[in-house]
Amino acid sequence: MLEGFHATVFAYGQTGSGKTYTMEGYQYAAKKNEQERAGKVIFSDYDAGISTRAIREMFMQASQVKDRTISISVSFL
């Protein structure tokens, strides 16, 4: 339940160890040609990272509350 607490998730580790994938969870589609810098981002529920899952859960719980106003603020760097 939403209780108004602050939280921090800090991903720390060696380069290439999967921090970005763990936090964001998306994958890139294969490049179509050599001029393309990166393929299109692919999102799916199965590959959702911690950030996506947490935000989805907050909005799901907020939508179920009827007797008060809820404000959600998220930032990441």
mmCIF file of C-alpha atoms in Angstrom:
data_model
loop_
_atom_site.group_PDB
_atom_site.id
_atom_site.type_symbol
_atom_site.label_atom_id
_atom_site.label_comp_id
_atom_site.label_asym_id
_atom_site.label_seq_id
_atom_site.Cartn_x
_atom_site.Cartn_y
_atom_site.Cartn_z
ATOM 1 C CA MET A 1 0.000 0.000 0.000
ATOM 2 C CA LEU A 2 1.138 3.528 -0.632
ATOM 3 C CA GLU A 3 2.275 4.997 2.689
ATOM 4 C CA GLY A 4 4.301 8.065 1.634
ATOM 5 C CA PHE A 5 7.831 6.814 2.161
ATOM 6 C CA HIS A 6 10.861 7.811 0.098
ATOM 7 C CA ALA A 7 12.992 5.102 -1.479
ATOM 8 C CA THR A 8 16.261 4.837 -3.369
ATOM 9 C CA VAL A 9 17.582 2.118 -5.637
ATOM 10 C CA PHE A 10 21.308 2.399 -6.294
ATOM 11 C CA ALA A 11 22.848 0.173 -8.967
ATOM 12 C CA TYR A 12 26.590 -0.211 -8.575
ATOM 13 C CA GLY A 13 28.959 -2.600 -10.257
ATOM 14 C CA GLN A 14 31.460 -3.383 -12.948
ATOM 15 C CA THR A 15 30.970 -2.134 -16.494
ATOM 16 C CA GLY A 16 28.920 -4.595 -18.508
ATOM 17 C CA SER A 17 27.522 -6.420 -15.480
ATOM 18 C CA GLY A 18 23.856 -5.691 -16.311
ATOM 19 C CA LYS A 19 22.995 -2.606 -14.234
ATOM 20 C CA THR A 20 21.144 -0.832 -17.040
ATOM 21 C CA TYR A 21 19.246 -3.948 -18.064
ATOM 22 C CA THR A 22 18.279 -4.626 -14.425
ATOM 23 C CA MET A 23 16.995 -1.085 -13.913
ATOM 24 C CA GLU A 24 15.389 -0.440 -17.318
ATOM 25 C CA GLY A 25 14.871 -3.928 -18.699
ATOM 26 C CA TYR A 26 14.451 -3.104 -22.361
ATOM 27 C CA GLN A 27 16.209 -4.693 -25.296
ATOM 28 C CA TYR A 28 17.185 -3.309 -28.672
ATOM 29 C CA ALA A 29 15.981 -4.857 -31.911
ATOM 30 C CA ALA A 30 18.654 -5.865 -34.399
ATOM 31 C CA LYS A 31 20.012 -3.038 -36.553
ATOM 32 C CA LYS A 32 18.573 -2.972 -40.066
ATOM 33 C CA ASN A 33 21.758 -1.656 -41.649
ATOM 34 C CA GLU A 34 25.242 -0.436 -40.730
ATOM 35 C CA GLN A 35 24.227 3.251 -40.800
ATOM 36 C CA GLU A 36 21.705 2.730 -38.013
ATOM 37 C CA ARG A 37 23.243 3.455 -34.580
ATOM 38 C CA ALA A 38 20.981 1.144 -32.592
ATOM 39 C CA GLY A 39 17.854 -0.809 -33.223
ATOM 40 C CA LYS A 40 14.410 0.171 -31.995
ATOM 41 C CA VAL A 41 13.757 -0.278 -28.271
ATOM 42 C CA ILE A 42 11.571 -3.311 -27.521
ATOM 43 C CA PHE A 43 9.403 -3.199 -24.392
ATOM 44 C CA SER A 44 7.601 -6.180 -22.943
ATOM 45 C CA ASP A 45 6.141 -7.078 -19.557
ATOM 46 C CA TYR A 46 8.489 -10.044 -19.313
ATOM 47 C CA ASP A 47 11.631 -7.905 -19.779
ATOM 48 C CA ALA A 48 10.532 -4.982 -17.588
ATOM 49 C CA GLY A 49 13.245 -3.711 -15.260
ATOM 50 C CA ILE A 50 12.952 -2.692 -11.629
ATOM 51 C CA SER A 51 12.100 0.930 -12.485
ATOM 52 C CA THR A 52 9.307 -0.004 -14.889
ATOM 53 C CA ARG A 53 7.833 -2.574 -12.517
ATOM 54 C CA ALA A 54 7.922 -0.201 -9.521
ATOM 55 C CA ILE A 55 6.262 2.653 -11.434
ATOM 56 C CA ARG A 56 3.601 0.319 -12.828
ATOM 57 C CA GLU A 57 2.884 -0.987 -9.309
ATOM 58 C CA MET A 58 2.616 2.546 -7.853
ATOM 59 C CA PHE A 59 0.062 3.607 -10.456
ATOM 60 C CA MET A 60 -1.898 0.373 -10.049
ATOM 61 C CA GLN A 61 -2.162 0.895 -6.286
ATOM 62 C CA ALA A 62 -2.961 4.609 -6.697
ATOM 63 C CA SER A 63 -5.817 3.804 -9.075
ATOM 64 C CA GLN A 64 -7.434 1.620 -6.401
ATOM 65 C CA VAL A 65 -7.512 4.415 -3.779
ATOM 66 C CA LYS A 66 -10.783 6.369 -3.885
ATOM 67 C CA ASP A 67 -10.837 8.441 -0.688
ATOM 68 C CA ARG A 68 -7.741 10.637 -1.097
ATOM 69 C CA THR A 69 -5.560 12.409 -3.641
ATOM 70 C CA ILE A 70 -2.225 10.777 -4.463
ATOM 71 C CA SER A 71 0.752 12.550 -6.010
ATOM 72 C CA ILE A 72 3.551 10.441 -7.511
ATOM 73 C CA SER A 73 6.966 11.895 -8.286
ATOM 74 C CA VAL A 74 9.812 9.877 -9.819
ATOM 75 C CA SER A 75 13.279 10.903 -10.974
ATOM 76 C CA PHE A 76 16.314 9.010 -12.171
ATOM 77 C CA LEU A 77 19.772 9.770 -13.434
#
